[in-house]
Amino acid sequence: MSQNFQTVKVTTDLLILGGGMAACGAAVEASYWAKKNGLKVTLVDKAAMDRSGAVAMGLSALNQYVGLHEGKNTVKDYVDYVRMDLMGIIREDLVANIARHVDSTVHLFEKWGLPIWKDEKGGYVHEGRWQLMINGESYKVIIAEAAKNALAEAGGEYFERIFITEPLLDGDRVSGAIGFSVRENKFYVFNAKAVVVAMGGAVHVFKPRSTGEGLGRAWYPPWNSGSSAYFTIRAGAEMTSQEVRFIPVRFKDAYGPVGAWFLLFKAAATNAMGGNYMVERVDELERWRPYGTVKPIPANLRNWLGMLDVMEGKGPIFMRTAEAIQKIASEAGDEKEAKKKLKELESEAWEDFLDMTISQAILWAASNVEPEKRSSEIAAAEPYFIGSHSGASGAWVSGPDDLQSAETKKDYFWGYSHMATIKGMFCAGDASGASSHKFSTGSHAEGRIVGKAAIKYIVDNNSLPKVNDAKVEEYKKLMFKPLETFEQFKNATTDPDINPNYIRPKMFMFRLQKLMDEYVGGVTAQFTTNKACLDRGLELLGMLKEDSDKLAAKDLHELMRCWENVQRMWQAEAHARTILFREETRWPGYYRRADFPKMDEKNWHAFANLRWDPAKNEWQMIKRPMLHVYPQAKEHELLGG
């Protein structure tokens, strides 16, 4: 079967993998510096850049804007906020590096045409301390246009609809990547001096709440399958925070955003009896000091308090939209002004969904929910793996030189900013770990950081690493094997989905999701696990990995689905092994170790890292120190005292 595919070889200086916010940032910045140095930039996207990545549908707010020029916040303020929200475990140097550059990214967005809300004085309208409101239906289109223009002006190349699978290595240096077109019978071999990994995080590793006719609906985009993690793990890069999955609380079933309701509309969430769990369970927060007693309360602890209500039979949880809207409208003035304000708020409520989660507006309409008249259910979603939002999973990367102290430099710096432990491999967005709360704007800013750093690396190491042709041929046969398997055995049964000789990608995915859900702390298990469950889960993952050799695909689309699920499987194993390694519960509300239910600051105020050794085909668990770039604030300062 592999002989039916044309081999296309592409040689470049910098290879950018991905088409989301981080990849667009890398394209813009790298193209600028590449042109100055006579270098070529090539970007490869699985989809089409205009609607690729986590903000493909649009967005209604920019979630990271520090506002340094306004003088209200400092970089340290942002680092303190992120540290507390992640229960103390972050790479402060990485968070600070993104925070000091993110404002310029936002200003670029506005220059490129993104409509950012302004008040009557011309200042930005804040949703919260760090968030700006936008009209963002075309957010990604605007950002993609700038990236494509930058590539074109610098003489770069842009390939779309190419699914990247394996990394290529020349010793301890990355030398490129391979992949296949999902539209044509073409096999691609990319040879490059440096590679930027920005292929997003992972969804559908766990069984989603939405099944049956709702299958595929998720908070995070369903096409993100762990490509970044798979690529970096398979290269032998050290990974970090693989235990930190993110579980957002969103409007139930369609995953509509709740941020505007909490921050802009000041709505409350209550249990079915009307009890506000954030008030009634405040004593629980004392157990998680100092993190449980800061403002804002960490996202996972807010989740945890609501989950406790649900586990006690007090669900469902409701967002009190009607009370919030009525309160704001009543404060507008007389009856006429109140009605006018009510109409305005109703419009904003629907627009919040139409900007970024259209299915939520459809569900509200279909289920007769009028937010100004009745409450709407919210619920904890299934787990996701991201390094950009409130998650932290990704590659262990070098921090910037100028933010290191003598203490941190030994562990946090190895030559080039945001480079993984593989030479020439740079990571941004969901691909880089331990630098949470960068969201879309920070991901773009991190992309710009790595774009510049990668060009500097190429200038300093301006030789083309070798491609192992024998290895490429081995990968090529492996890549197209599912097509051969299907063709060979498809007539053995009358139903092509049921066959003793192979497994189709959807069935494979269901099997992965079931074992992760039941043994590694998914929705069914109330996000709880223990050593016995994790050991059993890893045993079943081992069997699944054996059976991945029997994946079958009837066409190119299914071939992509096969490899997406292989990527999810590797992300799943990294996650399970790291939860098993970290013997404590640090993020209740994201997951809970029932056999280690308490936080252990003495032993686990540290990073739980791991690395897969390609030569030995085995995993290595690694503990790395949590070091401070900024002095840690005293508890009374964190409390605002």
CSV table of N, CA, C and O in Angstrom, one decimal, residues 314-409:
chain,number,residue,atom,x,y,z
A,314,LYS,N,-26.8,16.8,45.8
A,314,LYS,CA,-27.4,18.1,45.8
A,314,LYS,C,-27.4,18.7,44.4
A,314,LYS,O,-27.8,19.9,44.3
A,315,GLY,N,-27.1,18.0,43.4
A,315,GLY,CA,-27.1,18.5,42.1
A,315,GLY,C,-28.5,18.5,41.5
A,315,GLY,O,-29.4,18.0,42.1
A,316,PRO,N,-28.6,19.0,40.3
A,316,PRO,CA,-27.6,19.6,39.5
A,316,PRO,C,-27.2,21.0,40.0
A,316,PRO,O,-27.9,21.6,40.8
A,317,ILE,N,-26.1,21.5,39.4
A,317,ILE,CA,-25.6,22.8,39.7
A,317,ILE,C,-26.1,23.8,38.6
A,317,ILE,O,-26.1,23.5,37.5
A,318,PHE,N,-26.6,24.9,39.1
A,318,PHE,CA,-27.2,25.9,38.2
A,318,PHE,C,-26.4,27.2,38.2
A,318,PHE,O,-26.0,27.7,39.3
A,319,MET,N,-26.3,27.8,37.1
A,319,MET,CA,-25.8,29.2,37.0
A,319,MET,C,-27.1,30.1,37.0
A,319,MET,O,-28.0,30.0,36.2
A,320,ARG,N,-27.1,31.0,38.0
A,320,ARG,CA,-28.3,31.8,38.3
A,320,ARG,C,-28.3,33.0,37.3
A,320,ARG,O,-28.1,34.2,37.7
A,321,THR,N,-28.5,32.7,36.1
A,321,THR,CA,-28.4,33.8,35.0
A,321,THR,C,-29.5,34.8,35.2
A,321,THR,O,-29.3,36.0,35.0
A,322,ALA,N,-30.7,34.4,35.5
A,322,ALA,CA,-31.9,35.3,35.6
A,322,ALA,C,-31.6,36.4,36.7
A,322,ALA,O,-31.8,37.6,36.4
A,323,GLU,N,-31.2,35.9,37.9
A,323,GLU,CA,-31.0,36.8,39.0
A,323,GLU,C,-29.9,37.8,38.6
A,323,GLU,O,-30.0,39.0,38.9
A,324,ALA,N,-28.9,37.4,38.0
A,324,ALA,CA,-27.8,38.3,37.6
A,324,ALA,C,-28.2,39.4,36.6
A,324,ALA,O,-27.9,40.6,36.8
A,325,ILE,N,-28.9,38.9,35.6
A,325,ILE,CA,-29.4,39.9,34.6
A,325,ILE,C,-30.4,40.9,35.2
A,325,ILE,O,-30.3,42.1,34.9
A,326,GLN,N,-31.3,40.4,36.0
A,326,GLN,CA,-32.3,41.2,36.6
A,326,GLN,C,-31.7,42.2,37.5
A,326,GLN,O,-32.1,43.4,37.5
A,327,LYS,N,-30.7,41.8,38.2
A,327,LYS,CA,-30.1,42.7,39.2
A,327,LYS,C,-29.4,43.9,38.4
A,327,LYS,O,-29.5,45.1,38.8
A,328,ILE,N,-28.6,43.6,37.4
A,328,ILE,CA,-27.9,44.6,36.6
A,328,ILE,C,-28.9,45.5,36.0
A,328,ILE,O,-28.8,46.8,36.0
A,329,ALA,N,-30.0,45.0,35.4
A,329,ALA,CA,-31.0,45.8,34.7
A,329,ALA,C,-31.7,46.7,35.7
A,329,ALA,O,-32.0,47.9,35.4
A,330,SER,N,-32.0,46.2,36.9
A,330,SER,CA,-32.7,47.0,37.9
A,330,SER,C,-31.9,48.2,38.4
A,330,SER,O,-32.4,49.2,38.9
A,331,GLU,N,-30.6,48.1,38.3
A,331,GLU,CA,-29.7,49.1,38.7
A,331,GLU,C,-29.5,50.2,37.7
A,331,GLU,O,-28.8,51.2,37.9
A,332,ALA,N,-30.1,50.0,36.5
A,332,ALA,CA,-29.9,50.9,35.4
A,332,ALA,C,-30.7,52.2,35.5
A,332,ALA,O,-30.4,53.2,34.8
A,333,GLY,N,-31.7,52.2,36.4
A,333,GLY,CA,-32.5,53.5,36.6
A,333,GLY,C,-34.0,53.2,36.6
A,333,GLY,O,-34.4,52.2,37.2
A,334,ASP,N,-34.8,54.0,35.9
A,334,ASP,CA,-36.2,53.8,35.9
A,334,ASP,C,-36.6,52.6,35.1
A,334,ASP,O,-35.8,51.9,34.5
A,335,GLU,N,-37.9,52.4,35.0
A,335,GLU,CA,-38.4,51.2,34.3
A,335,GLU,C,-38.0,51.1,32.9
A,335,GLU,O,-37.7,50.1,32.3
A,336,LYS,N,-38.1,52.3,32.2
A,336,LYS,CA,-37.7,52.3,30.8
A,336,LYS,C,-36.2,52.0,30.6
A,336,LYS,O,-35.9,51.2,29.7
A,337,GLU,N,-35.4,52.6,31.4
A,337,GLU,CA,-33.9,52.3,31.3
A,337,GLU,C,-33.6,50.8,31.7
A,337,GLU,O,-32.8,50.2,31.1
A,338,ALA,N,-34.4,50.3,32.6
A,338,ALA,CA,-34.2,48.9,33.1
A,338,ALA,C,-34.5,48.0,31.9
A,338,ALA,O,-33.8,47.0,31.7
A,339,LYS,N,-35.6,48.2,31.2
A,339,LYS,CA,-36.0,47.4,30.1
A,339,LYS,C,-35.0,47.5,29.0
A,339,LYS,O,-34.7,46.5,28.3
A,340,LYS,N,-34.5,48.7,28.7
A,340,LYS,CA,-33.5,48.8,27.7
A,340,LYS,C,-32.2,48.1,28.1
A,340,LYS,O,-31.6,47.4,27.2
A,341,LYS,N,-31.8,48.2,29.3
A,341,LYS,CA,-30.6,47.4,29.8
A,341,LYS,C,-30.8,45.9,29.7
A,341,LYS,O,-29.9,45.2,29.4
A,342,LEU,N,-32.0,45.5,30.1
A,342,LEU,CA,-32.4,44.1,30.0
A,342,LEU,C,-32.2,43.5,28.6
A,342,LEU,O,-31.6,42.4,28.4
A,343,LYS,N,-32.6,44.3,27.6
A,343,LYS,CA,-32.5,43.9,26.2
A,343,LYS,C,-31.1,43.8,25.8
A,343,LYS,O,-30.6,42.9,25.1
A,344,GLU,N,-30.3,44.8,26.3
A,344,GLU,CA,-28.9,44.8,26.0
A,344,GLU,C,-28.1,43.6,26.6
A,344,GLU,O,-27.3,43.0,25.9
A,345,LEU,N,-28.5,43.3,27.8
A,345,LEU,CA,-27.8,42.2,28.5
A,345,LEU,C,-28.2,40.8,27.9
A,345,LEU,O,-27.4,39.9,27.7
A,346,GLU,N,-29.5,40.7,27.5
A,346,GLU,CA,-29.9,39.5,26.8
A,346,GLU,C,-29.1,39.3,25.5
A,346,GLU,O,-28.7,38.2,25.2
A,347,SER,N,-28.9,40.4,24.8
A,347,SER,CA,-28.2,40.3,23.5
A,347,SER,C,-26.7,39.9,23.8
A,347,SER,O,-26.2,39.0,23.1
A,348,GLU,N,-26.1,40.4,24.8
A,348,GLU,CA,-24.7,40.1,25.2
A,348,GLU,C,-24.6,38.6,25.6
A,348,GLU,O,-23.6,38.0,25.3
A,349,ALA,N,-25.6,38.2,26.3
A,349,ALA,CA,-25.6,36.8,26.8
A,349,ALA,C,-25.6,35.8,25.6
A,349,ALA,O,-24.8,34.8,25.6
A,350,TRP,N,-26.4,36.1,24.6
A,350,TRP,CA,-26.5,35.2,23.4
A,350,TRP,C,-25.2,35.4,22.6
A,350,TRP,O,-24.7,34.4,22.0
A,351,GLU,N,-24.7,36.6,22.5
A,351,GLU,CA,-23.6,36.9,21.6
A,351,GLU,C,-22.3,36.2,22.2
A,351,GLU,O,-21.5,35.7,21.5
A,352,ASP,N,-22.3,36.0,23.5
A,352,ASP,CA,-21.2,35.4,24.2
A,352,ASP,C,-21.0,33.9,23.6
A,352,ASP,O,-19.9,33.4,23.4
A,353,PHE,N,-22.1,33.3,23.3
A,353,PHE,CA,-22.1,32.0,22.7
A,353,PHE,C,-21.9,32.0,21.2
A,353,PHE,O,-21.1,31.2,20.7
A,354,LEU,N,-22.6,32.9,20.6
A,354,LEU,CA,-22.5,33.0,19.1
A,354,LEU,C,-21.1,33.3,18.7
A,354,LEU,O,-20.7,33.0,17.5
A,355,ASP,N,-20.3,34.0,19.5
A,355,ASP,CA,-18.9,34.3,19.2
A,355,ASP,C,-18.0,33.1,19.2
A,355,ASP,O,-17.0,33.1,18.5
A,356,MET,N,-18.4,32.1,20.0
A,356,MET,CA,-17.4,31.0,20.3
A,356,MET,C,-17.9,29.7,20.5
A,356,MET,O,-17.2,28.7,20.4
A,357,THR,N,-19.2,29.5,20.9
A,357,THR,CA,-19.8,28.2,21.1
A,357,THR,C,-21.2,28.2,20.6
A,357,THR,O,-22.2,28.2,21.4
A,358,ILE,N,-21.3,28.2,19.3
A,358,ILE,CA,-22.7,28.3,18.7
A,358,ILE,C,-23.6,27.2,19.2
A,358,ILE,O,-24.8,27.4,19.3
A,359,SER,N,-23.1,26.0,19.4
A,359,SER,CA,-23.9,24.9,19.8
A,359,SER,C,-24.6,25.1,21.1
A,359,SER,O,-25.7,24.6,21.4
A,360,GLN,N,-24.0,26.0,22.0
A,360,GLN,CA,-24.7,26.3,23.3
A,360,GLN,C,-25.9,27.2,23.0
A,360,GLN,O,-26.9,27.0,23.7
A,361,ALA,N,-25.8,28.1,22.1
A,361,ALA,CA,-27.0,28.9,21.8
A,361,ALA,C,-28.1,28.0,21.2
A,361,ALA,O,-29.3,28.2,21.5
A,362,ILE,N,-27.7,27.1,20.3
A,362,ILE,CA,-28.7,26.2,19.7
A,362,ILE,C,-29.3,25.3,20.8
A,362,ILE,O,-30.6,25.1,20.8
A,363,LEU,N,-28.5,24.8,21.8
A,363,LEU,CA,-29.1,24.0,22.8
A,363,LEU,C,-30.0,24.8,23.7
A,363,LEU,O,-31.1,24.3,24.1
A,364,TRP,N,-29.6,26.0,24.1
A,364,TRP,CA,-30.5,26.9,24.9
A,364,TRP,C,-31.8,27.1,24.1
A,364,TRP,O,-32.9,26.9,24.7
A,365,ALA,N,-31.8,27.4,22.8
A,365,ALA,CA,-33.0,27.6,22.1
A,365,ALA,C,-33.8,26.3,22.0
A,365,ALA,O,-35.1,26.4,22.2
A,366,ALA,N,-33.2,25.2,21.8
A,366,ALA,CA,-33.9,23.9,21.7
A,366,ALA,C,-34.5,23.4,23.0
A,366,ALA,O,-35.5,22.7,23.0
A,367,SER,N,-33.9,23.9,24.1
A,367,SER,CA,-34.4,23.4,25.4
A,367,SER,C,-35.2,24.5,26.2
A,367,SER,O,-35.3,24.5,27.4
A,368,ASN,N,-35.6,25.6,25.4
A,368,ASN,CA,-36.4,26.6,26.0
A,368,ASN,C,-35.8,27.4,27.1
A,368,ASN,O,-36.4,27.8,28.1
A,369,VAL,N,-34.5,27.6,27.1
A,369,VAL,CA,-33.8,28.3,28.1
A,369,VAL,C,-33.7,29.8,27.7
A,369,VAL,O,-33.0,30.1,26.7
A,370,GLU,N,-34.3,30.7,28.4
A,370,GLU,CA,-34.2,32.1,28.2
A,370,GLU,C,-33.4,32.6,29.4
A,370,GLU,O,-33.9,32.6,30.6
A,371,PRO,N,-32.1,33.0,29.3
A,371,PRO,CA,-31.2,33.3,30.4
A,371,PRO,C,-31.7,34.4,31.3
A,371,PRO,O,-31.4,34.4,32.5
A,372,GLU,N,-32.6,35.3,30.8
A,372,GLU,CA,-33.1,36.3,31.6
A,372,GLU,C,-34.3,35.9,32.5
A,372,GLU,O,-34.8,36.6,33.3
A,373,LYS,N,-34.8,34.6,32.2
A,373,LYS,CA,-36.0,34.1,32.9
A,373,LYS,C,-35.7,32.9,33.7
A,373,LYS,O,-36.4,32.7,34.7
A,374,ARG,N,-34.7,32.1,33.3
A,374,ARG,CA,-34.5,30.9,34.1
A,374,ARG,C,-33.0,30.5,34.1
A,374,ARG,O,-32.2,30.9,33.3
A,375,SER,N,-32.6,29.7,35.1
A,375,SER,CA,-31.2,29.3,35.3
A,375,SER,C,-30.9,28.2,34.3
A,375,SER,O,-31.8,27.6,33.7
A,376,SER,N,-29.6,28.0,34.1
A,376,SER,CA,-29.1,27.0,33.2
A,376,SER,C,-28.1,26.1,33.9
A,376,SER,O,-27.3,26.6,34.7
A,377,GLU,N,-28.1,24.8,33.6
A,377,GLU,CA,-27.2,23.9,34.3
A,377,GLU,C,-25.8,24.1,33.9
A,377,GLU,O,-25.5,24.4,32.7
A,378,ILE,N,-24.8,24.0,34.8
A,378,ILE,CA,-23.4,23.9,34.5
A,378,ILE,C,-22.9,22.6,35.1
A,378,ILE,O,-23.5,22.0,36.0
A,379,ALA,N,-21.8,22.1,34.6
A,379,ALA,CA,-21.2,20.8,35.0
A,379,ALA,C,-19.8,20.8,34.7
A,379,ALA,O,-19.3,21.4,33.8
A,380,ALA,N,-19.1,20.0,35.5
A,380,ALA,CA,-17.6,19.7,35.2
A,380,ALA,C,-17.5,18.8,33.9
A,380,ALA,O,-18.2,17.8,33.8
A,381,ALA,N,-16.7,19.2,33.0
A,381,ALA,CA,-16.5,18.5,31.8
A,381,ALA,C,-15.6,17.3,32.0
A,381,ALA,O,-15.1,17.1,33.2
A,382,GLU,N,-15.3,16.5,31.0
A,382,GLU,CA,-14.3,15.5,31.1
A,382,GLU,C,-12.9,16.1,31.0
A,382,GLU,O,-12.7,17.2,30.7
A,383,PRO,N,-11.9,15.3,31.4
A,383,PRO,CA,-10.5,15.9,31.4
A,383,PRO,C,-9.9,16.1,30.0
A,383,PRO,O,-10.2,15.4,29.1
A,384,TYR,N,-9.1,17.2,30.0
A,384,TYR,CA,-8.4,17.6,28.8
A,384,TYR,C,-6.9,17.8,29.1
A,384,TYR,O,-6.6,18.1,30.3
A,385,PHE,N,-6.0,17.7,28.1
A,385,PHE,CA,-4.6,17.9,28.3
A,385,PHE,C,-4.2,19.1,27.5
A,385,PHE,O,-4.1,19.1,26.3
A,386,ILE,N,-3.8,20.2,28.2
A,386,ILE,CA,-3.4,21.4,27.6
A,386,ILE,C,-2.4,22.1,28.4
A,386,ILE,O,-2.3,21.9,29.6
A,387,GLY,N,-1.5,22.8,27.8
A,387,GLY,CA,-0.5,23.6,28.5
A,387,GLY,C,-0.8,25.1,28.5
A,387,GLY,O,0.0,25.9,29.0
A,388,SER,N,-2.0,25.5,27.9
A,388,SER,CA,-2.2,26.9,27.6
A,388,SER,C,-3.2,27.5,28.6
A,388,SER,O,-3.1,28.6,29.0
A,389,HIS,N,-4.3,26.8,28.9
A,389,HIS,CA,-5.4,27.4,29.6
A,389,HIS,C,-5.1,27.2,31.1
A,389,HIS,O,-4.1,27.7,31.6
A,390,SER,N,-5.9,26.4,31.9
A,390,SER,CA,-5.6,26.2,33.3
A,390,SER,C,-4.9,24.9,33.5
A,390,SER,O,-4.8,24.4,34.6
A,391,GLY,N,-4.5,24.2,32.5
A,391,GLY,CA,-3.7,23.0,32.5
A,391,GLY,C,-2.2,23.3,32.5
A,391,GLY,O,-1.9,24.5,32.5
A,392,ALA,N,-1.4,22.3,32.5
A,392,ALA,CA,0.0,22.6,32.5
A,392,ALA,C,0.9,21.5,31.8
A,392,ALA,O,2.1,21.6,31.8
A,393,SER,N,0.2,20.5,31.2
A,393,SER,CA,1.0,19.4,30.6
A,393,SER,C,1.7,19.8,29.3
A,393,SER,O,1.1,20.6,28.6
A,394,GLY,N,2.9,19.3,29.1
A,394,GLY,CA,3.6,19.7,28.0
A,394,GLY,C,5.1,19.2,28.1
A,394,GLY,O,5.5,18.5,29.0
A,395,ALA,N,5.9,19.7,27.2
A,395,ALA,CA,7.3,19.4,27.2
A,395,ALA,C,8.0,20.3,28.3
A,395,ALA,O,7.6,21.4,28.6
A,396,TRP,N,9.1,19.8,28.8
A,396,TRP,CA,10.0,20.5,29.8
A,396,TRP,C,11.0,21.3,28.9
A,396,TRP,O,11.8,20.8,28.2
A,397,VAL,N,10.8,22.6,29.0
A,397,VAL,CA,11.6,23.5,28.1
A,397,VAL,C,12.5,24.5,28.8
A,397,VAL,O,12.3,24.8,30.0
A,398,SER,N,13.5,24.9,28.1
A,398,SER,CA,14.5,25.9,28.7
A,398,SER,C,13.8,27.2,28.9
A,398,SER,O,13.0,27.7,28.1
A,399,GLY,N,14.1,27.9,30.0
A,399,GLY,CA,13.7,29.3,30.2
A,399,GLY,C,14.6,30.3,29.6
A,399,GLY,O,15.6,29.9,29.0
A,400,PRO,N,14.2,31.5,29.6
A,400,PRO,CA,15.1,32.6,29.1
A,400,PRO,C,16.3,32.8,30.0
A,400,PRO,O,16.2,32.8,31.2
A,401,ASP,N,17.4,33.1,29.3
A,401,ASP,CA,18.7,33.4,30.0
A,401,ASP,C,18.6,34.5,31.1
A,401,ASP,O,19.0,34.3,32.2
A,402,ASP,N,18.0,35.6,30.7
A,402,ASP,CA,18.0,36.8,31.5
A,402,ASP,C,17.1,36.7,32.8
A,402,ASP,O,17.2,37.6,33.7
A,403,LEU,N,16.3,35.7,32.9
A,403,LEU,CA,15.4,35.6,34.1
A,403,LEU,C,15.9,34.5,35.0
A,403,LEU,O,15.3,34.2,36.0
A,404,GLN,N,17.1,33.9,34.7
A,404,GLN,CA,17.6,32.9,35.6
A,404,GLN,C,18.5,33.5,36.7
A,404,GLN,O,19.2,34.4,36.5
A,405,SER,N,18.4,32.8,37.9
A,405,SER,CA,19.4,33.1,38.9
A,405,SER,C,20.4,32.0,38.9
A,405,SER,O,20.3,31.0,38.2
A,406,ALA,N,21.4,32.1,39.8
A,406,ALA,CA,22.4,31.0,39.9
A,406,ALA,C,21.8,29.7,40.3
A,406,ALA,O,22.2,28.6,39.8
A,407,GLU,N,20.7,29.8,41.1
A,407,GLU,CA,20.0,28.6,41.5
A,407,GLU,C,19.2,28.0,40.4
A,407,GLU,O,19.2,26.7,40.3
A,408,THR,N,18.5,28.8,39.7
A,408,THR,CA,17.6,28.2,38.6
A,408,THR,C,18.3,27.8,37.4
A,408,THR,O,17.8,26.9,36.7
A,409,LYS,N,19.4,28.4,37.1
A,409,LYS,CA,20.1,28.2,35.8
A,409,LYS,C,20.4,26.7,35.6
A,409,LYS,O,20.3,26.2,34.5
